[in-house]
Each structure stands twice: as structure tokens, then as C-alpha cells.
Coordinates of C-alpha atoms in Angstrom, one line a residue:
Chain A
X1 CA 65.1 72.9 13.9
X2 CA 66.0 72.9 10.2
X3 CA 67.3 76.5 10.5
X4 CA 69.6 75.4 13.4
X5 CA 70.9 72.4 11.4
X6 CA 71.6 74.6 8.4
X7 CA 73.5 77.1 10.6
X8 CA 75.6 74.4 12.2
X9 CA 76.3 72.7 8.8
X10 CA 77.3 76.0 7.3
X11 CA 79.7 76.8 10.1
X12 CA 81.2 73.3 9.8
X13 CA 81.7 73.5 6.1
X14 CA 83.2 77.0 6.1
X15 CA 85.6 76.0 8.9
X16 CA 86.7 72.9 7.1
X17 CA 87.3 75.0 3.9
X18 CA 89.5 77.3 5.9
X19 CA 91.5 74.6 7.6
X20 CA 92.1 72.9 4.2
X21 CA 93.1 76.2 2.7
X22 CA 95.9 76.5 5.3
X23 CA 96.8 72.8 5.7
X24 CA 96.9 71.5 2.2
X25 CA 99.8 73.6 0.8
X26 CA 101.8 72.9 4.0
X27 CA 101.2 69.2 4.0
X28 CA 101.9 69.0 0.2
X29 CA 105.1 71.0 0.7
X30 CA 106.3 68.7 3.6
X31 CA 105.4 65.4 2.0
X32 CA 106.1 66.5 -1.6
X33 CA 109.8 65.6 -1.2
X34 CA 111.2 62.2 -0.3
X35 CA 112.7 61.8 3.2
X36 CA 116.1 61.1 1.5
X37 CA 116.0 64.3 -0.4
X38 CA 115.1 66.3 2.7
X39 CA 118.0 64.7 4.6
X40 CA 120.4 65.3 1.8
X41 CA 119.3 68.9 1.4
X42 CA 119.5 69.5 5.2
X43 CA 123.1 68.3 5.1
X44 CA 124.1 71.0 2.5
X45 CA 126.2 73.5 4.4
X46 CA 124.5 76.5 2.7
X47 CA 121.1 75.2 3.7
X48 CA 121.8 74.4 7.4
X49 CA 123.9 77.5 7.9
X50 CA 121.2 79.7 6.4
X51 CA 118.5 78.2 8.5
X52 CA 120.7 78.6 11.6
X53 CA 121.4 82.2 10.7
X54 CA 117.6 82.8 10.2
X55 CA 116.8 81.4 13.7
X56 CA 119.7 83.3 15.3
X57 CA 118.8 86.7 13.6
X58 CA 115.1 86.3 14.6
X59 CA 116.1 85.4 18.1
X60 CA 118.4 88.4 18.4
X61 CA 115.7 90.7 17.0
X62 CA 113.2 89.4 19.5
X63 CA 115.6 89.7 22.5
X64 CA 116.5 93.3 21.5
X65 CA 112.8 94.1 21.0
X66 CA 112.1 92.7 24.5
X67 CA 114.7 95.0 26.1
X68 CA 113.2 98.1 24.3
X69 CA 109.6 97.0 24.0
X70 CA 108.7 95.9 27.6
X71 CA 109.5 99.4 29.1
X72 CA 107.5 101.1 26.3
X73 CA 104.5 98.7 26.7
X74 CA 104.5 99.3 30.5
X75 CA 104.7 103.0 30.1
X76 CA 101.8 103.0 27.6
X77 CA 99.7 100.7 29.8
X78 CA 100.1 102.9 32.9
X79 CA 100.5 106.5 31.6
X80 CA 97.6 108.6 30.6
X81 CA 98.3 111.3 28.1
X82 CA 96.6 112.5 24.9
X83 CA 99.4 111.5 22.5
X84 CA 99.1 107.9 23.6
X85 CA 96.8 106.9 20.8
X86 CA 99.2 108.4 18.3
X87 CA 102.2 106.4 19.7
X88 CA 100.1 103.2 19.7
X89 CA 99.3 104.0 16.0
X90 CA 102.9 104.6 15.1
X91 CA 103.9 101.2 16.7
X92 CA 101.5 99.4 14.5
X93 CA 102.6 101.1 11.2
X94 CA 105.0 98.3 10.2
X95 CA 102.0 96.0 10.1
X96 CA 100.2 98.0 7.4
X97 CA 103.1 99.1 5.1
X98 CA 104.4 96.7 2.4
X99 CA 107.5 95.0 3.8
X100 CA 109.6 95.9 0.8
X101 CA 108.7 99.5 1.5
X102 CA 109.8 98.9 5.1
X103 CA 113.1 97.6 3.8
X104 CA 113.6 100.7 1.6
X105 CA 112.7 102.9 4.6
X106 CA 115.2 101.1 6.8
X107 CA 117.9 101.4 4.1
X108 CA 117.4 105.2 4.0
X109 CA 118.3 105.3 7.7
X110 CA 120.7 102.5 8.3
X111 CA 122.4 102.5 4.9
X112 CA 126.1 103.3 5.0
X113 CA 125.5 106.8 3.6
X114 CA 122.7 107.7 5.9
X115 CA 122.7 109.2 9.4
X116 CA 122.2 106.2 11.6
X117 CA 124.3 104.0 9.3
X118 CA 127.1 106.6 9.6
X119 CA 126.7 106.8 13.4
X120 CA 126.9 103.0 13.9
X121 CA 129.8 102.8 11.5
X122 CA 131.8 104.8 14.1
X123 CA 131.5 101.8 16.3
X124 CA 132.3 99.3 13.6
X125 CA 128.7 98.3 13.0
X126 CA 127.2 98.3 9.5
X127 CA 123.9 97.0 8.4
X128 CA 123.7 96.6 4.6
X129 CA 124.5 93.1 3.7
X130 CA 125.2 92.2 7.3
X131 CA 123.7 90.1 10.1
X132 CA 122.9 93.4 11.9
X133 CA 120.8 94.5 8.9
X134 CA 118.8 91.3 9.0
X135 CA 118.2 91.8 12.7
X136 CA 117.0 95.4 12.2
X137 CA 114.7 94.4 9.4
X138 CA 113.2 91.6 11.5
X139 CA 112.8 93.9 14.4
X140 CA 111.0 96.5 12.4
X141 CA 108.4 94.2 11.0
X142 CA 108.0 92.0 14.1
X143 CA 107.9 94.5 16.9
X144 CA 104.2 95.4 16.7
X145 CA 103.3 91.8 17.5
X146 CA 105.5 91.7 20.6
X147 CA 104.4 95.2 21.8
X148 CA 100.7 94.7 21.3
X149 CA 100.7 91.4 23.3
X150 CA 102.9 92.8 26.0
X151 CA 100.8 96.0 26.2
X152 CA 97.6 94.0 26.4
X153 CA 99.1 92.0 29.3
X154 CA 100.1 95.0 31.3
X155 CA 96.7 96.6 30.8
X156 CA 95.0 93.5 32.1
X157 CA 96.9 93.7 35.5
X158 CA 94.9 95.6 38.1
X159 CA 96.9 98.8 38.9
X160 CA 95.8 98.3 42.5
X161 CA 98.1 95.3 42.8
X162 CA 101.0 97.7 42.1
X163 CA 99.6 100.2 44.5
X164 CA 99.5 97.6 47.3
X165 CA 103.1 96.7 46.5
X166 CA 104.1 100.4 46.8
X167 CA 102.3 100.8 50.1
X168 CA 104.2 97.7 51.4
X169 CA 107.4 99.5 50.8
X170 CA 108.4 98.6 47.2
X171 CA 109.9 101.2 44.9
X172 CA 108.5 101.6 41.4
X173 CA 111.3 99.4 40.0
X174 CA 110.8 96.7 42.6
X175 CA 107.0 96.8 41.9
X176 CA 107.7 96.4 38.2
X177 CA 110.1 93.5 38.6
X178 CA 108.3 91.7 41.4
X179 CA 104.6 92.3 40.4
X180 CA 104.0 93.6 36.9
X181 CA 106.6 91.6 35.0
X182 CA 105.9 88.1 36.5
X183 CA 102.2 88.7 36.1
X184 CA 102.6 89.6 32.5
X185 CA 105.0 86.7 31.6
X186 CA 102.5 84.7 29.6
X187 CA 101.7 87.7 27.3
X188 CA 105.4 88.6 26.9
X189 CA 106.3 85.0 26.0
X190 CA 103.4 84.7 23.6
X191 CA 104.3 88.1 21.9
X192 CA 107.9 87.0 21.7
X193 CA 107.0 83.7 20.0
X194 CA 104.9 85.6 17.5
X195 CA 107.6 88.1 16.8
X196 CA 110.2 85.3 16.4
X197 CA 107.9 83.6 14.0
X198 CA 107.4 86.8 12.0
X199 CA 111.1 87.2 11.9
X200 CA 111.7 83.7 10.6
X201 CA 109.3 84.2 7.7
X202 CA 110.3 87.8 6.8
X203 CA 111.4 88.3 3.2
X204 CA 110.6 91.7 1.9
X205 CA 112.4 93.9 4.4
X206 CA 115.3 91.5 4.9
X207 CA 116.0 91.0 1.2
X208 CA 116.5 94.8 0.7
X209 CA 118.6 95.3 3.8
X210 CA 120.7 92.1 3.3
X211 CA 120.5 89.8 0.3
X212 CA 123.6 88.3 1.7
X213 CA 124.1 86.6 4.1
X214 CA 121.0 84.8 3.1
X215 CA 118.2 84.0 5.4
X216 CA 116.0 80.9 4.7
X217 CA 113.2 82.8 2.9
X218 CA 115.8 84.6 0.7
X219 CA 117.6 81.3 -0.1
X220 CA 114.2 79.6 -1.0
X221 CA 113.4 82.5 -3.3
X222 CA 116.9 82.4 -4.9
X223 CA 116.7 78.7 -5.5
X224 CA 113.2 79.1 -6.9
X225 CA 114.2 82.0 -9.2
X226 CA 117.4 80.3 -10.4
X227 CA 116.6 76.5 -10.4
X228 CA 112.8 76.3 -10.1
X229 CA 110.3 74.6 -7.8
X230 CA 112.2 71.2 -7.6
X231 CA 115.2 72.8 -5.9
X232 CA 113.5 75.3 -3.7
X233 CA 110.8 72.9 -2.3
X234 CA 113.1 70.8 0.0
X235 CA 114.5 73.8 1.7
X236 CA 111.1 75.3 2.2
X237 CA 109.9 71.9 3.7
X238 CA 112.9 71.7 6.0
X239 CA 112.2 75.3 7.2
X240 CA 108.6 74.4 7.9
X241 CA 109.5 71.3 9.8
X242 CA 112.2 73.0 11.9
X243 CA 109.8 75.9 12.7
X244 CA 107.0 73.6 13.6
X245 CA 109.1 71.5 16.0
X246 CA 110.5 74.5 17.8
X247 CA 107.1 76.2 18.0
X248 CA 105.3 73.2 19.3
X249 CA 107.9 72.9 22.1
X250 CA 107.7 76.6 22.9
X251 CA 103.9 76.6 22.8
X252 CA 103.8 73.7 25.2
X253 CA 106.1 75.6 27.6
X254 CA 104.0 78.8 27.2
X255 CA 100.7 76.9 27.7
X256 CA 101.9 75.9 31.1
X257 CA 102.5 79.5 32.0
X258 CA 99.3 80.5 30.2
X259 CA 97.3 78.1 32.4
X260 CA 98.7 79.9 35.5
X261 CA 97.9 83.3 33.9
X262 CA 94.3 82.3 33.1
X263 CA 93.8 81.1 36.6
X264 CA 95.1 84.4 37.8
X265 CA 92.7 86.4 35.6
X266 CA 89.8 84.3 36.8
X267 CA 90.8 84.9 40.4
X268 CA 90.8 88.7 39.9
Chain B
X1 CA 98.7 111.5 64.5
X2 CA 97.3 112.1 61.0
X3 CA 96.5 115.5 59.9
X4 CA 95.1 116.5 56.5
X5 CA 95.2 120.2 55.8
X6 CA 93.2 121.8 53.0
X7 CA 93.7 118.8 50.7
X8 CA 92.4 119.3 47.2
X9 CA 92.6 117.0 44.2
X10 CA 91.0 117.4 40.9
X11 CA 90.6 114.3 38.7
X12 CA 89.0 114.3 35.3
X13 CA 85.4 113.9 36.5
X14 CA 85.7 114.4 40.2
X15 CA 87.2 116.8 42.8
X16 CA 88.3 116.3 46.4
X17 CA 87.6 119.6 47.9
X18 CA 89.4 121.2 50.8
X19 CA 89.6 118.2 53.2
X20 CA 90.7 118.9 56.7
X21 CA 90.9 116.0 59.1
X22 CA 92.6 115.0 62.3
X23 CA 92.9 111.4 63.3
X24 CA 94.2 110.6 66.8
X25 CA 96.9 108.0 67.4
X26 CA 95.3 104.6 67.7
X27 CA 91.9 105.9 66.6
X28 CA 89.5 103.8 64.4
X29 CA 88.0 106.4 62.1
X30 CA 85.3 105.4 59.6
X31 CA 84.9 107.4 56.5
X32 CA 81.2 107.0 55.5
X33 CA 79.6 108.0 52.3
X34 CA 77.8 106.8 49.2
X35 CA 79.7 105.2 46.3
X36 CA 81.6 107.7 44.1
X37 CA 82.0 110.3 46.8
X38 CA 85.8 110.3 46.8
X39 CA 86.5 108.0 49.9
X40 CA 88.9 105.7 48.1
X41 CA 90.7 108.7 46.5
X42 CA 91.1 110.2 50.0
X43 CA 92.8 106.9 51.2
X44 CA 95.1 106.9 48.2
X45 CA 96.0 110.5 48.8
X46 CA 97.0 109.6 52.4
X47 CA 98.9 106.6 51.2
X48 CA 100.8 108.8 48.6
X49 CA 99.4 106.7 45.7
X50 CA 97.9 109.9 44.3
X51 CA 99.5 113.3 44.8
X52 CA 97.3 116.1 46.1
X53 CA 97.1 119.3 44.0
X54 CA 97.0 121.4 47.1
X55 CA 97.3 121.0 50.9
X56 CA 99.5 119.0 53.3
X57 CA 99.4 115.7 55.0
X58 CA 101.2 115.2 58.3
X59 CA 102.0 111.9 60.1
X60 CA 103.0 112.6 63.7
X61 CA 103.6 116.3 62.9
X62 CA 106.0 115.4 60.0
X63 CA 104.9 116.7 56.7
X64 CA 104.8 113.6 54.4
X65 CA 103.1 115.4 51.5
X66 CA 106.0 114.9 49.2
X67 CA 106.9 111.3 50.4
X68 CA 106.4 108.4 47.9
X69 CA 104.1 105.6 49.2
X70 CA 107.0 103.3 50.1
X71 CA 108.3 105.9 52.6
X72 CA 104.9 106.6 54.3
X73 CA 104.6 103.3 56.2
X74 CA 101.0 102.8 55.5
X75 CA 99.1 99.5 55.1
X76 CA 96.5 99.4 52.4
X77 CA 93.7 96.9 52.0
X78 CA 91.3 97.1 49.1
X79 CA 87.8 95.9 48.8
X80 CA 88.8 92.9 46.7
X81 CA 91.9 92.2 48.7
X82 CA 94.4 92.5 45.8
X83 CA 96.5 89.5 46.9
X84 CA 99.4 88.9 44.5
X85 CA 98.2 86.0 42.4
X86 CA 101.6 84.7 41.6
X87 CA 102.7 84.3 45.2
X88 CA 101.4 81.9 47.8
X89 CA 99.9 83.0 51.1
X90 CA 103.2 83.0 52.9
X91 CA 105.0 85.0 50.2
X92 CA 102.1 87.5 50.1
X93 CA 102.3 88.1 53.8
X94 CA 106.1 88.3 53.8
X95 CA 106.2 90.6 50.8
X96 CA 106.7 93.9 52.7
X97 CA 109.4 92.4 54.9
X98 CA 111.2 90.8 51.9
X99 CA 111.2 94.2 50.2
X100 CA 112.8 95.8 53.2
X101 CA 115.5 93.1 53.2
X102 CA 114.6 91.7 56.6
X103 CA 116.5 88.5 57.4
X104 CA 114.9 85.1 56.7
X105 CA 114.6 83.9 60.3
X106 CA 113.1 87.3 61.4
X107 CA 110.6 87.1 58.5
X108 CA 109.7 83.5 59.6
X109 CA 109.0 84.5 63.2
X110 CA 107.1 87.7 62.2
X111 CA 104.9 85.7 59.7
X112 CA 104.2 83.1 62.4
X113 CA 103.1 85.8 64.9
X114 CA 100.8 87.5 62.4
X115 CA 99.2 84.3 61.0
X116 CA 98.5 83.1 64.6
X117 CA 96.8 86.5 65.3
X118 CA 94.5 86.0 62.3
X119 CA 94.2 82.2 62.8
X120 CA 95.4 81.5 59.3
X121 CA 98.5 79.4 60.1
X122 CA 97.0 76.5 58.2
X123 CA 96.9 78.5 55.0
X124 CA 100.6 79.4 54.6
X125 CA 101.4 77.2 51.7
X126 CA 98.1 77.7 49.9
X127 CA 97.7 79.3 46.5
X128 CA 95.8 82.5 47.1
X129 CA 93.4 81.6 44.2
X130 CA 92.0 78.8 46.3
X131 CA 91.1 80.9 49.4
X132 CA 87.5 81.9 50.4
X133 CA 86.6 85.6 50.7
X134 CA 87.1 85.6 54.4
X135 CA 90.5 83.9 54.2
X136 CA 91.6 86.3 51.5
X137 CA 90.6 89.2 53.7
X138 CA 92.6 87.9 56.6
X139 CA 95.7 87.3 54.4
X140 CA 95.3 90.9 53.0
X141 CA 95.1 92.3 56.5
X142 CA 98.0 90.2 57.8
X143 CA 100.1 91.4 54.8
X144 CA 99.3 95.0 55.6
X145 CA 99.9 94.8 59.3
X146 CA 103.1 92.7 59.3
X147 CA 105.2 95.8 58.4
X148 CA 103.8 97.6 61.5
X149 CA 102.4 100.5 59.5
X150 CA 101.8 103.9 61.1
X151 CA 98.3 103.9 59.7
X152 CA 96.1 101.1 58.3
X153 CA 93.9 102.2 55.3
X154 CA 90.9 99.9 54.7
X155 CA 88.9 100.5 51.5
X156 CA 85.5 98.9 51.9
X157 CA 87.1 95.8 53.5
X158 CA 83.9 94.0 54.3
X159 CA 81.7 94.7 51.4
X160 CA 82.7 91.6 49.4
X161 CA 81.9 89.3 52.3
X162 CA 78.6 87.4 52.8
X163 CA 76.5 88.8 55.7
X164 CA 77.5 86.1 58.2
X165 CA 81.2 86.3 57.5
X166 CA 80.9 90.0 57.5
X167 CA 79.5 90.1 61.0
X168 CA 82.1 87.8 62.5
X169 CA 84.9 89.6 60.7
X170 CA 83.6 92.9 62.0
X171 CA 84.0 91.6 65.5
X172 CA 87.4 90.2 64.7
X173 CA 88.5 93.5 63.2
X174 CA 87.6 95.4 66.3
X175 CA 89.4 92.8 68.5
X176 CA 92.6 93.1 66.4
X177 CA 92.4 96.9 66.5
X178 CA 92.0 96.8 70.3
X179 CA 95.1 94.6 70.5
X180 CA 97.4 96.4 68.0
X181 CA 96.0 99.9 68.4
X182 CA 97.0 100.8 64.8
X183 CA 95.6 104.1 63.7
X184 CA 92.9 103.0 61.2
X185 CA 90.9 104.7 58.5
X186 CA 88.1 102.5 57.2
X187 CA 86.0 103.5 54.2
X188 CA 82.5 102.2 53.9
X189 CA 79.0 103.1 52.6
X190 CA 77.4 100.9 55.3
X191 CA 76.2 102.9 58.3
X192 CA 75.7 99.8 60.4
X193 CA 79.3 98.8 59.8
X194 CA 80.4 102.3 60.8
X195 CA 78.4 102.1 64.0
X196 CA 79.9 98.8 64.9
X197 CA 83.5 99.7 64.4
X198 CA 84.1 103.4 64.6
X199 CA 85.5 105.5 67.4
X200 CA 84.5 108.4 65.2
X201 CA 82.8 108.8 61.8
X202 CA 83.5 111.2 59.1
X203 CA 80.7 111.5 56.6
X204 CA 81.7 112.4 53.0
X205 CA 79.7 113.7 50.2
X206 CA 80.8 114.9 46.7
X207 CA 84.4 115.1 47.7
X208 CA 83.9 116.9 51.0
X209 CA 83.7 115.9 54.6
X210 CA 80.2 117.1 55.7
X211 CA 80.2 116.0 59.3
X212 CA 82.6 114.4 61.7
X213 CA 81.8 113.1 65.2
X214 CA 81.0 110.1 67.3
X215 CA 78.6 107.5 66.0
X216 CA 76.0 108.8 68.5
X217 CA 76.4 112.4 67.4
X218 CA 76.0 111.5 63.7
X219 CA 73.0 109.3 64.5
X220 CA 71.2 111.7 66.7
X221 CA 72.4 115.0 65.4
X222 CA 72.9 114.9 61.6
X223 CA 74.5 118.2 60.4
X224 CA 72.4 118.5 57.2
X225 CA 69.8 116.8 55.0
X226 CA 72.4 114.7 53.2
X227 CA 73.6 113.1 56.5
X228 CA 70.1 112.7 57.8
X229 CA 69.0 111.0 54.7
X230 CA 72.1 108.8 54.4
X231 CA 71.7 107.4 57.9
X232 CA 68.0 106.8 57.2
X233 CA 66.7 109.3 59.7
X234 CA 63.2 109.1 58.2
X235 CA 61.5 112.1 59.8
X236 CA 63.1 115.1 58.2
X237 CA 61.1 118.3 57.8
X238 CA 61.6 121.8 56.7
X239 CA 60.3 124.2 59.3
X240 CA 60.0 127.9 60.0
X241 CA 60.4 129.5 63.4
X242 CA 57.2 130.7 65.0
X243 CA 58.6 131.9 68.3
X244 CA 61.4 130.8 70.7
X245 CA 61.3 127.0 71.0
X246 CA 58.4 126.5 68.6
X247 CA 58.7 125.7 64.9
X248 CA 56.0 125.1 62.3
X249 CA 55.7 122.4 59.7
X250 CA 53.5 123.0 56.7
X251 CA 51.3 120.0 56.5
X252 CA 49.0 118.9 53.7
X253 CA 45.9 120.7 55.1
X254 CA 47.2 122.2 58.3
X255 CA 50.1 123.9 60.0
X256 CA 51.7 121.7 62.7
X257 CA 53.5 123.4 65.6
X258 CA 56.4 121.5 67.1
X259 CA 58.1 122.3 70.4
X260 CA 61.9 122.2 70.2
X261 CA 64.8 123.1 72.5
X262 CA 67.7 125.2 71.4
X263 CA 68.5 127.9 68.8
X264 CA 66.6 127.9 65.6
X265 CA 67.0 130.1 62.5
X266 CA 63.9 131.5 60.9
X267 CA 64.0 128.7 58.3
X268 CA 65.6 125.4 59.3
X269 CA 65.3 121.6 59.2
X270 CA 64.4 119.2 61.9
X271 CA 64.8 115.5 62.3
X272 CA 63.1 113.2 64.8
X273 CA 64.4 109.7 65.2
X274 CA 61.6 107.1 64.7
X275 CA 62.6 105.3 67.9
X276 CA 61.9 108.4 70.0
X277 CA 58.3 108.5 69.0
X278 CA 55.7 106.9 71.3
X279 CA 52.4 105.6 69.9
X280 CA 49.4 105.4 72.1
X281 CA 45.7 104.7 71.8
X282 CA 44.8 107.6 74.1
X283 CA 46.3 111.0 74.7
X284 CA 48.2 110.8 78.0
X285 CA 49.7 113.4 80.3
X286 CA 53.4 113.5 80.4
X287 CA 56.4 115.9 80.3
X288 CA 56.6 115.4 76.5
X289 CA 55.5 118.7 74.8
X290 CA 54.7 117.2 71.4
X291 CA 51.5 115.2 71.1
X292 CA 49.5 114.7 67.8
X293 CA 46.5 112.7 66.7
X294 CA 46.9 110.8 63.4
X295 CA 45.9 107.9 61.4
X296 CA 48.1 104.8 60.8
X297 CA 48.8 104.6 57.1
X298 CA 50.9 101.4 57.0
X299 CA 52.8 99.0 59.2
X300 CA 55.9 97.3 57.8
X301 CA 57.5 94.3 59.5
X302 CA 61.3 94.8 59.7
X303 CA 61.9 91.4 61.3
X304 CA 63.3 92.8 64.6
X305 CA 60.8 95.7 64.9
X306 CA 57.9 97.3 63.1
X307 CA 57.9 100.5 61.1
X308 CA 54.7 102.4 61.5
X309 CA 53.7 105.4 59.4
X310 CA 51.3 107.8 60.9
X311 CA 49.6 110.7 59.1
X312 CA 49.4 113.7 61.4
X313 CA 49.1 116.1 58.5
X314 CA 52.6 115.1 57.5
X315 CA 53.8 111.5 57.4
X316 CA 55.7 110.5 60.5
X317 CA 57.6 107.2 61.0
X318 CA 57.8 105.4 64.3
X319 CA 59.6 102.2 65.3
X320 CA 57.9 99.9 67.8
X321 CA 58.8 96.5 69.1
X322 CA 56.6 93.4 68.3
X323 CA 55.6 93.2 72.0
X324 CA 54.3 96.8 71.9
X325 CA 52.5 96.1 68.7
X326 CA 50.6 93.3 70.3
X327 CA 49.9 95.3 73.5
X328 CA 48.3 98.4 71.9
X329 CA 46.6 96.5 69.1
X330 CA 47.2 98.9 66.2
X331 CA 46.2 98.4 62.6
X332 CA 46.1 100.3 59.3
X333 CA 43.5 103.1 59.4
X334 CA 43.3 103.2 63.2
X335 CA 43.5 106.6 64.9
X336 CA 46.3 106.9 67.4
X337 CA 48.3 109.5 69.2
X338 CA 52.0 110.1 68.8
X339 CA 54.1 111.7 71.5
X340 CA 57.8 112.9 71.5
X341 CA 59.9 115.2 73.7
X342 CA 61.1 118.6 72.5
X343 CA 64.6 117.3 73.2
X344 CA 64.1 114.5 70.7
X345 CA 63.9 117.1 67.9
X346 CA 67.2 117.9 66.4
X347 CA 67.4 121.2 64.5
X348 CA 70.0 122.0 61.8

């Protein structure tokens, strides 16, 4: 009895410590500035245009990754070949390398003097110090989160559902769009949200590809480095509040789809 | 109608080996065999869901070996139904017609016809997750049959049902087959299910078809020890030929001569169905050539009949009715006679 109480007490205390660890700095950040200061900061053109740019770049990175990532995840979930493990490992590389190193790596490929940079220059697209560079950096660091969730979702769909679809006359493409994709919607949305969030907070890779135009994390850093905590804190607080509001809304939407998905998994 | 010619398929841990099979138009063929013997793979090969390494598949004399599944016109029903969980009952059933671009009013009337056939018209707007096993099974069959497939492939369709639902669905399945006459291949490991439904049975073992024939043929004349054991033949013995129409079993302490009819190799196996063995208290004169004295070792109540094991030097099983049991008053340890005709002994 005493042993059981000790265990429950330890679990509770450790959990509370962790929740405080995450919550306290965020609460302190949000409530550390007066509402007037937050409103005035949000009204600054540089601040709101930077936040808007950050959201737009992350959204663009996520949408591009969806177009490229869903087919790859589907292929990896269904195909059976020996190099599959290697490909899955490569996909996860951006998670383990320092993001500044990722930025340098991207610069050596998409920089104006490097091969992909030169190639895209032919079409009038350049990356260094451009919106496209921010998108590429966000894609690079965020795509593992989208891919892993999507891959997991496709793996959880019984291949026999697709076999039945084929036997009923559906082509591979029809089977993908009418069976696999709708059944994986919850995982895809969840992975997309995660990737979008990673994009919003990305600093290391973005700052190397494009110091300007500034994303919110870069602006926060610049204000901190140039003017100190007092001037960087309100922007950071606004970014946290804006992200929280959007994420809560999207999570609510996703939870509705998730409820359907869980029911489906239970029924299988 | 369906012809499989030298079909071979090697998977990582399993091989389908040289399958040859002819299924007549409108026939109900049951593929019977234990789990893991390649029955489902065979169905998926016919459906085109797996490509054979070697051999050809013909539908109505047309070689469909290279056809993708969507061009083969098959209906496939898996053991756990595989209803599309994001679609309701109506959309599940109409899936095949929607894919083919059939007009809405035609789909509506076709769906109505098929749901009436399966008595599921009250389920149309239901979410498939809320259906019982039997209802799911009906929806899966309706979905497979609405496209009028050339062949219906059923992979253990009754094994997930409870015994009473299974029995009633078995009857319904037979009735629907008699009405639609769709050529059907039904995979199962349950011999009773095969007996109840099949026009013919193909027995599979380790990726090969080891015997094909009517239920009666399989039951009375198993082709080998595997089939005999699988259909629970009970009295299977290795024998050697003594002379024409007489074989010998080596018993525990004696040699037992059995009269048989037909050709026998020098070394062979015989099987005697337990229901063909008569137990009596006294030896009696009859046309049956085989009569042996033995001791009853045990009697097991099988609810509808009794299984009696008699030791005649080898252990022999006989089935008797409960009325017979009362009439001849037998018990464990009692000495009795067993009698069976030479024609009841199947040699292979």
C-alpha cells in the first residue's frame, strides 16, 4: 500500500515538474508585457509583416511538402525493397543534424553560385535572402515530421482494403484517391500541423538562407541582440499568442477528423 | 470457365506449386485446407492482386494472366469483410458501380435490387462500424456481387461469424448462389462448411492441390494420409499386401488380415470410415468379410452420436447412435465384435 502511494506520488510530482518546466517560461513571456505594449508592438509594420511572412512561408513549405511527401510516404508504406530502411533513415536526417549545419548544407546547393541555385536562376527563382530560401529551409527541417506521420498512417491502413477496391474495378490511382488518402487524412493533417509549427519556430537554417526578409524568430533574435530583452519580449509574446490561437483552432478541427479515424481503427 | 495452368508463385517464406485447376461455369468450388497452406494467395492470384511467377489463368478461354485486377471482373470478399470505414453501407455497396461511372439512377436501382436480395435494405444509411458481423458479411457480399463479377472469390467468409449466424448464413449463401449462379471459389479450413456448400472440393496442402472431387469422393476416398487426417477419417492404417484382395495390418501383438476390394500396391494405406463399422455383442453371419473381436477402450459422447474405440490389436474407432448404445449395452472393458465390408475399406 505504502509502495503504491509512493509510486503514485512520484509520478505526480515528476509530471508537475515537467509541466511547470514547459509552462512557466511561456506564461511569464506572455504575461510579462502589458497588453498596451503588446498591442502597440503588434501594430508595428515590421512586426506584423514579419509574423505574416513567417506564417505564409511555413504554410508554403508545408503545402509543397504535402505534394512531394504524400506520394513518397505511400510508396514507402506499400513497397517492399531492401533499401527502404536507408531511405527512411535519410528522410530523418534533418532531425538529427544541427539546423545551422542544415542551413549551410542548403546554401551549398541553393546558393546563387551552386548547381540548383544556378538552375532555378534560369527561371528567375533565387533563394538566398528571398522568400523561396525561407521556404526551402523550413521544408528541409520540417519534412521528417510530415513524412513520418503520413507514413505511419498509410502503414496502418489494411492493404486488403485497397485490394478490394482494385477487385471492384478501381485503378491504382482511383484506389489511392478514394481509399488510401481519405483513410489517412487524420495522420496527414496532424503531420502537416506539426511541420507548420516546426517551420514557424525555425531559426538556424532560415537565418543562414535568408537573414532578410526576416521571419519572426530572426526578428526576435535581432531585437534581442541589438536592443535587449525588453524589446524582443513583446514580439516573442505576440508570436506565441498568434501560434497558440491558430493551433488550438486547427487541433479542434483535426480532433474531429481524429475521432473518426480512431473509430475506424477500432472497427478494423 | 476458370482454368489455372501450372500456376507457380514464390513468396519469401512460401511457394504455390504448379497449381492446375478447372472450375466450371456456375460451379461452387470450395478450396479446403489448413491455415497457411496458400489458399488466400491462390484467390489473390486469380483476382490479379498478386502476379504469378509462372503459368496462365484463363477466364472463359481468355488468357487474363497479364490483366490487372480491375479488368478481371472478380468479386473478392475477405474473412473480415474489409468494408470501407469512411463510407456508409450504401456507398460501400455502390463503390464498384461509381468507379465504373454508372449513372446515378441506375446505381440506385441496382443497389435496391441487391439489398433486397440480402435483406439489408434497412441498413443503407448506416455507418459500417455499427454493423454486426452477419450484417457486415451481407454488405461485403452485396458490394462484391453488384458489379456482376465473372467469379466470386470468398476468403474464409464464415470464419468470423458465431456458430448460429454461420449456419444460417451458410444456407443463405447456398440460396443466393443457386439464384445468381455466379462461379464461386470459397476458401475454408472447415470441412463441414465445405460439405454444406461445395459442388466440388479442392484440398490444398503446402501450396499444392492434393485432391479434387465431390464432397462424397473426398469424404469416402481420401487420396492420401494428409486428406484422410484433415477430414478426420480416424481409422488410417499402413498395410502390406498379402494376396489379391487381402492386406495385413501389423498390430501390437498380432497381424490382422483385412479383406479389401480393388488394386493394392505391396505397401499402401487404408482408411475405414467409423460410421461403416458395426459393433455387436456376438459374431454374426453376414456378407461382410471383415469381423474382429476386440475390447472397448473408451466411449466418448459427441452429443449427436457416440465415438467408441475398440482394441482389436490396433485401435479402431466406430460411431454409433445413442439408440444403438442403449440397445446393445456396451461399456468400457467389454468384449465386442466389429464388422465391416471389404467395400468399406478405401485403399490409397
